[in-house]
mmCIF file of C-alpha atoms in Angstrom:
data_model
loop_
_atom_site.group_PDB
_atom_site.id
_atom_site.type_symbol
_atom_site.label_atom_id
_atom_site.label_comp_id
_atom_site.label_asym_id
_atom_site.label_seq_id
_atom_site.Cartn_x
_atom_site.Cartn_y
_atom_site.Cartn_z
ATOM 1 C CA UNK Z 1 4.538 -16.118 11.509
ATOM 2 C CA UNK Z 2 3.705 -12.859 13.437
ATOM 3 C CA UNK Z 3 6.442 -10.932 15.355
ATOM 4 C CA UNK Z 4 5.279 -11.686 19.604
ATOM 5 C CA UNK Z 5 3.020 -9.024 20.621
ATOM 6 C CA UNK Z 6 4.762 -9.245 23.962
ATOM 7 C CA UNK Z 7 7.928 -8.069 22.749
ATOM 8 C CA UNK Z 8 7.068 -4.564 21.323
ATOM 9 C CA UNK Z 9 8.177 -3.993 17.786
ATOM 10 C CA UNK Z 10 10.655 -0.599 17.706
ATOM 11 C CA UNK Z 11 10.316 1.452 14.014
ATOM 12 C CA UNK Z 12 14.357 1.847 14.188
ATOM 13 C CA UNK Z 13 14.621 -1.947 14.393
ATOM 14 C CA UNK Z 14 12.894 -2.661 11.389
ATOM 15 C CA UNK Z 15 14.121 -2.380 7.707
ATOM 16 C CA UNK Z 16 12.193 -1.183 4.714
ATOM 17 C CA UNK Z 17 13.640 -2.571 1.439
ATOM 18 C CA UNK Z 18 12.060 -3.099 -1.817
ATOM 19 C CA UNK Z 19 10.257 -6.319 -2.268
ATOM 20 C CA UNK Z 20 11.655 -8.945 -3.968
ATOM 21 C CA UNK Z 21 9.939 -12.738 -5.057
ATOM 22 C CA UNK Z 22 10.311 -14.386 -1.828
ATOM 23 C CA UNK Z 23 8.218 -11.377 0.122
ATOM 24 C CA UNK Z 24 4.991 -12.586 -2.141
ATOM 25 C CA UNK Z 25 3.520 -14.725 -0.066
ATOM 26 C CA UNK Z 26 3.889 -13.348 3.197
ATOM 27 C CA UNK Z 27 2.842 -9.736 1.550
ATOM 28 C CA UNK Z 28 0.105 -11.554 -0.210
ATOM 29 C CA UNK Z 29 -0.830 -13.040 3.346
ATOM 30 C CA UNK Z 30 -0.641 -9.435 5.100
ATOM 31 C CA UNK Z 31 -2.865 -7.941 2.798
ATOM 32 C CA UNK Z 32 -5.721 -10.492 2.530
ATOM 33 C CA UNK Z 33 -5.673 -10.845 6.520
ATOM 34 C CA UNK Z 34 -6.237 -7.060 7.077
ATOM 35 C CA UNK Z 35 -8.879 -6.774 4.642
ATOM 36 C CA UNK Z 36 -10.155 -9.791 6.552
ATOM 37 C CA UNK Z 37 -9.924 -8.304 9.550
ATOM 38 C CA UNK Z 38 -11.535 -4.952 8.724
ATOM 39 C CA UNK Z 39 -14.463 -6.869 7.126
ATOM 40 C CA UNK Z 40 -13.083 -5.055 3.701
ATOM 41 C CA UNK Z 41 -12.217 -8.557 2.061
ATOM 42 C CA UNK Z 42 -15.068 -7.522 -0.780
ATOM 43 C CA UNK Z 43 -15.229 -8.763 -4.901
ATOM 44 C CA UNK Z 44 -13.578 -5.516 -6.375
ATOM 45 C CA UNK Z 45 -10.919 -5.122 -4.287
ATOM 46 C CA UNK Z 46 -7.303 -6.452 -4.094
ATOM 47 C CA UNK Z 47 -8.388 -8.851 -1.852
ATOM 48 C CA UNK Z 48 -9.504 -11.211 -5.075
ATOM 49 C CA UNK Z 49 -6.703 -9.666 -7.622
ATOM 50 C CA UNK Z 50 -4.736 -12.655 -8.761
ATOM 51 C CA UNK Z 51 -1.907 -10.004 -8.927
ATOM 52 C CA UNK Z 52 -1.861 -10.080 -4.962
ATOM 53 C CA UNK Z 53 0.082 -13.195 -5.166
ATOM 54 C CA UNK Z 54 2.706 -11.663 -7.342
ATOM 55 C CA UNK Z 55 3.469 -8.181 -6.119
ATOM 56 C CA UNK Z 56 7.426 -8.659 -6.913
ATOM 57 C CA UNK Z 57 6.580 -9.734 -10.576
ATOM 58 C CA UNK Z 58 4.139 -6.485 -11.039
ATOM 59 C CA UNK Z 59 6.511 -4.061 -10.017
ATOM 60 C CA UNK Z 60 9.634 -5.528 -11.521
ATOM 61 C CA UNK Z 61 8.203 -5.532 -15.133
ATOM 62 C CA UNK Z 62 6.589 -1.686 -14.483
ATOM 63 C CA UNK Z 63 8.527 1.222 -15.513
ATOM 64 C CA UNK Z 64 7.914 4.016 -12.578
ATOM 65 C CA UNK Z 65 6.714 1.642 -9.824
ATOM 66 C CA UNK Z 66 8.271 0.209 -6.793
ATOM 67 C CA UNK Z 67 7.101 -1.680 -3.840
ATOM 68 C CA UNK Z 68 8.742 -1.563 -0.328
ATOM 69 C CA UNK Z 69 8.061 -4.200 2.441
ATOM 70 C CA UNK Z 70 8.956 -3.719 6.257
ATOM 71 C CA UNK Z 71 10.986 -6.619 7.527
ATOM 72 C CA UNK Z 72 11.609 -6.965 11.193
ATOM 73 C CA UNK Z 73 13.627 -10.077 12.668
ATOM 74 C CA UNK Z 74 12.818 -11.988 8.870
ATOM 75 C CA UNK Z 75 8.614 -10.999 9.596
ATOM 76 C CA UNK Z 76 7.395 -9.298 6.925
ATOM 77 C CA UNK Z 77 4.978 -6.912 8.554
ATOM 78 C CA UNK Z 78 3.402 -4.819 5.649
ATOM 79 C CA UNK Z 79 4.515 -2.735 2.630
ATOM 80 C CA UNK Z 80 3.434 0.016 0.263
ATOM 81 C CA UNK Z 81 3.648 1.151 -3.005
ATOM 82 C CA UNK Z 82 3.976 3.612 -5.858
ATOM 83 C CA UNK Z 83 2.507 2.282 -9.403
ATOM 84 C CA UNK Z 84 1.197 4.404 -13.081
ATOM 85 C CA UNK Z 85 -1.675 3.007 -12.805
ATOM 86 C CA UNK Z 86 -3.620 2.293 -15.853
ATOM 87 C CA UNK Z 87 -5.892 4.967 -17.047
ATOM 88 C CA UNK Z 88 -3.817 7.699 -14.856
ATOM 89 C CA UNK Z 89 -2.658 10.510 -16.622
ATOM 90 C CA UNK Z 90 1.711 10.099 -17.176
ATOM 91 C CA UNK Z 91 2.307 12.906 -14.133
ATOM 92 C CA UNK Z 92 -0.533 10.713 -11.766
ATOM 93 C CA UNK Z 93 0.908 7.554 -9.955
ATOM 94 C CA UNK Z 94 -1.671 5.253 -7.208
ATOM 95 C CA UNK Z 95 -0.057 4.664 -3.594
ATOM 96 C CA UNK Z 96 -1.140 1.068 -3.919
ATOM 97 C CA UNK Z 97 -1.146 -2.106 -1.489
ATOM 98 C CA UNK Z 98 -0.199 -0.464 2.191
ATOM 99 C CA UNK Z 99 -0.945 -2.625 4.283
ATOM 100 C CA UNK Z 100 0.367 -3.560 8.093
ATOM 101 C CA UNK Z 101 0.212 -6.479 10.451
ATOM 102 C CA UNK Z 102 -1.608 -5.544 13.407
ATOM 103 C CA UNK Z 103 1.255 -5.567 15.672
ATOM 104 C CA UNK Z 104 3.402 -3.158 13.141
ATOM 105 C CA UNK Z 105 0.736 -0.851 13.488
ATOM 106 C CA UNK Z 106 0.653 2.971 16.054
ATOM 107 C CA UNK Z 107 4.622 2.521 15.610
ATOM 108 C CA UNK Z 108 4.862 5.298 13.172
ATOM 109 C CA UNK Z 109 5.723 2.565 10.605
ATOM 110 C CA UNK Z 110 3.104 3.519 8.075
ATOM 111 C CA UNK Z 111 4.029 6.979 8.370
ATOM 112 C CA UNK Z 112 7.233 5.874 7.365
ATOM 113 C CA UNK Z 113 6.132 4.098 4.246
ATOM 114 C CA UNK Z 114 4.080 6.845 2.862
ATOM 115 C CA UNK Z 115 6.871 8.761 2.849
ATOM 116 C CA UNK Z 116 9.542 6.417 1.257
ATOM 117 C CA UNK Z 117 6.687 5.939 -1.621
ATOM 118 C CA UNK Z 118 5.687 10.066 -2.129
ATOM 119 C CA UNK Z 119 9.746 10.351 -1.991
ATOM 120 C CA UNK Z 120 9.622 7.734 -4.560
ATOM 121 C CA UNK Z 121 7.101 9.064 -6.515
ATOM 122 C CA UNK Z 122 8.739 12.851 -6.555
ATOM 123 C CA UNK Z 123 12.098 11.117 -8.340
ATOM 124 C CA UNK Z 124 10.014 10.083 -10.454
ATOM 125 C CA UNK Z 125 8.631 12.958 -11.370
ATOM 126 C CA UNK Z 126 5.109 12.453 -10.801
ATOM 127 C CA UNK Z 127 3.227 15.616 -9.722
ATOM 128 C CA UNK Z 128 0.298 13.824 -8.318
ATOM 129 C CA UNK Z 129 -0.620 10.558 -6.154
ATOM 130 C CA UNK Z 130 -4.223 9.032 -6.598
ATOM 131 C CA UNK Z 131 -5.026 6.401 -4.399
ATOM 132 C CA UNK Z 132 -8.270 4.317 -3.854
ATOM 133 C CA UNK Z 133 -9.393 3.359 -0.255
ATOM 134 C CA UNK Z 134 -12.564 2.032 1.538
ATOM 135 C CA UNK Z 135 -14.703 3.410 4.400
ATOM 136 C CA UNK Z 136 -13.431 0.157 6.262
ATOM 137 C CA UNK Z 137 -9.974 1.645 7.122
ATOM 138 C CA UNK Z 138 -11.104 4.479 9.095
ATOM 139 C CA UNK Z 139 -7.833 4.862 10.979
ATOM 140 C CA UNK Z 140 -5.287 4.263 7.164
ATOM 141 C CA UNK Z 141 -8.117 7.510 5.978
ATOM 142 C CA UNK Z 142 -6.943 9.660 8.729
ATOM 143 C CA UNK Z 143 -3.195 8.846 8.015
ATOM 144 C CA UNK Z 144 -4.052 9.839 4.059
ATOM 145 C CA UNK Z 145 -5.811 13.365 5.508
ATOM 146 C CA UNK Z 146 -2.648 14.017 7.447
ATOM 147 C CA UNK Z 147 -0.295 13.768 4.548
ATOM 148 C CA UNK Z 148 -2.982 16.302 2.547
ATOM 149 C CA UNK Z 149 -4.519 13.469 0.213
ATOM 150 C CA UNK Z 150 -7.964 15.014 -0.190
ATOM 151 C CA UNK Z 151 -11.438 13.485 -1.711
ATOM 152 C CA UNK Z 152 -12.454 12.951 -5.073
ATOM 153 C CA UNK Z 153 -16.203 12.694 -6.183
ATOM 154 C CA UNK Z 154 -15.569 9.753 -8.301
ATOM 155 C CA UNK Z 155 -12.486 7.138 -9.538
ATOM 156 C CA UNK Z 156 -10.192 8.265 -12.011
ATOM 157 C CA UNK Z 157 -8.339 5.923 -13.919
ATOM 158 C CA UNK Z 158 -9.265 2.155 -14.345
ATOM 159 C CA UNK Z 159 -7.760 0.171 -12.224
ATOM 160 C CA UNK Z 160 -10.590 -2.359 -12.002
ATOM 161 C CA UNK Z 161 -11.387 -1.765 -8.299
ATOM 162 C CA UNK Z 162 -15.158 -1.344 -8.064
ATOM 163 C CA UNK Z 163 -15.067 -2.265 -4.352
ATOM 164 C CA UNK Z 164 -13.088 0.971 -3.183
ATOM 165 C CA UNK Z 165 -16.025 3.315 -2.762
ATOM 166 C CA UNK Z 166 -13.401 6.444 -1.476
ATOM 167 C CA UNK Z 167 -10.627 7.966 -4.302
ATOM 168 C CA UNK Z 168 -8.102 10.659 -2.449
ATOM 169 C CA UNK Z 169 -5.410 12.664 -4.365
ATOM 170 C CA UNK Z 170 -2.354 14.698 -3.489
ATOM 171 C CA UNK Z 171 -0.097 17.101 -5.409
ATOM 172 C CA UNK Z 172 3.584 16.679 -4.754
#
């Protein structure tokens, strides 16, 4: 269920909380449909994780992770994340899963979640946040350059997405 696109979502209407088991599904839903959409749905990408399908378990049983969701009238429109992921040095965390329903998006709302997750990530002391993109989300890169992620030549880490062909990192 998608919020009207005749009644224009407002970012101070909508509330970001952390995700908990009942969000799966929906999130799950949101993040398939806009790799869909963007022609990014690809083997090697989250789009085929069987972890997609159980964000809240992920991040409930990993120390230094969260995973926020916007919620507006009981629609989950998208979410974002902070996560040590495997392979990262312990001061490197990934921004992990954003993701928005079209009708979320141009609202400022992903703005919103990268901060909540680089806030996130500062408290927990990580000096640096890796993330792993594809050429597909032209307009999500451009949000990334704005908040001063720059480009890597290659992946670090292993987080077991051959499919992302772009790797960005910041320093807090």
């Amino acid at each position: 269920m998608e919020t009207s696109l005749e009644t224009p979502i407002r970012l101070e209407e909508i509330i970001i909380r952390k995700i908990e088991e009942k969000d799966n599904t929906a999130m799950a839903s949101v993040i398939r449909n806009t790799l869909k959409e963007f022609g990014a749905n690809k083997q090697g990408t989250v789009f085929f994780d069987r972890g997609t399908d159980y964000i809240f378990q992920t991040f409930r049983q990993t120390r230094g992770s969260v995973y926020y969701v916007a919620e507006h009238l009981g629609v989950i429109l998208g979410g974002g994340g902070i996560f040590p992921s495997q392979g990262l040095s312990s001061d490197t965390c990934e921004l992990v899963k954003m993701y928005l329903l079209p009708s979320a998006r141009g609202i400022g709302l992903g703005t919103t979640l990268i901060e909540k997750c680089l806030e996130f990530a500062k408290s927990e002391n990580y000096r640096n946040v890796y993330l792993e993109t594809m050429p597909e989300l032209k307009l999500a890169l451009k949000v990334y350059e704005r908040f001063g992620f720059s480009y890597l030549e290659h992946q670090i880490g292993n987080t077991g997405h051959y499919g992302c062909e772009l790797w960005m990192m910041k320093k807090l």
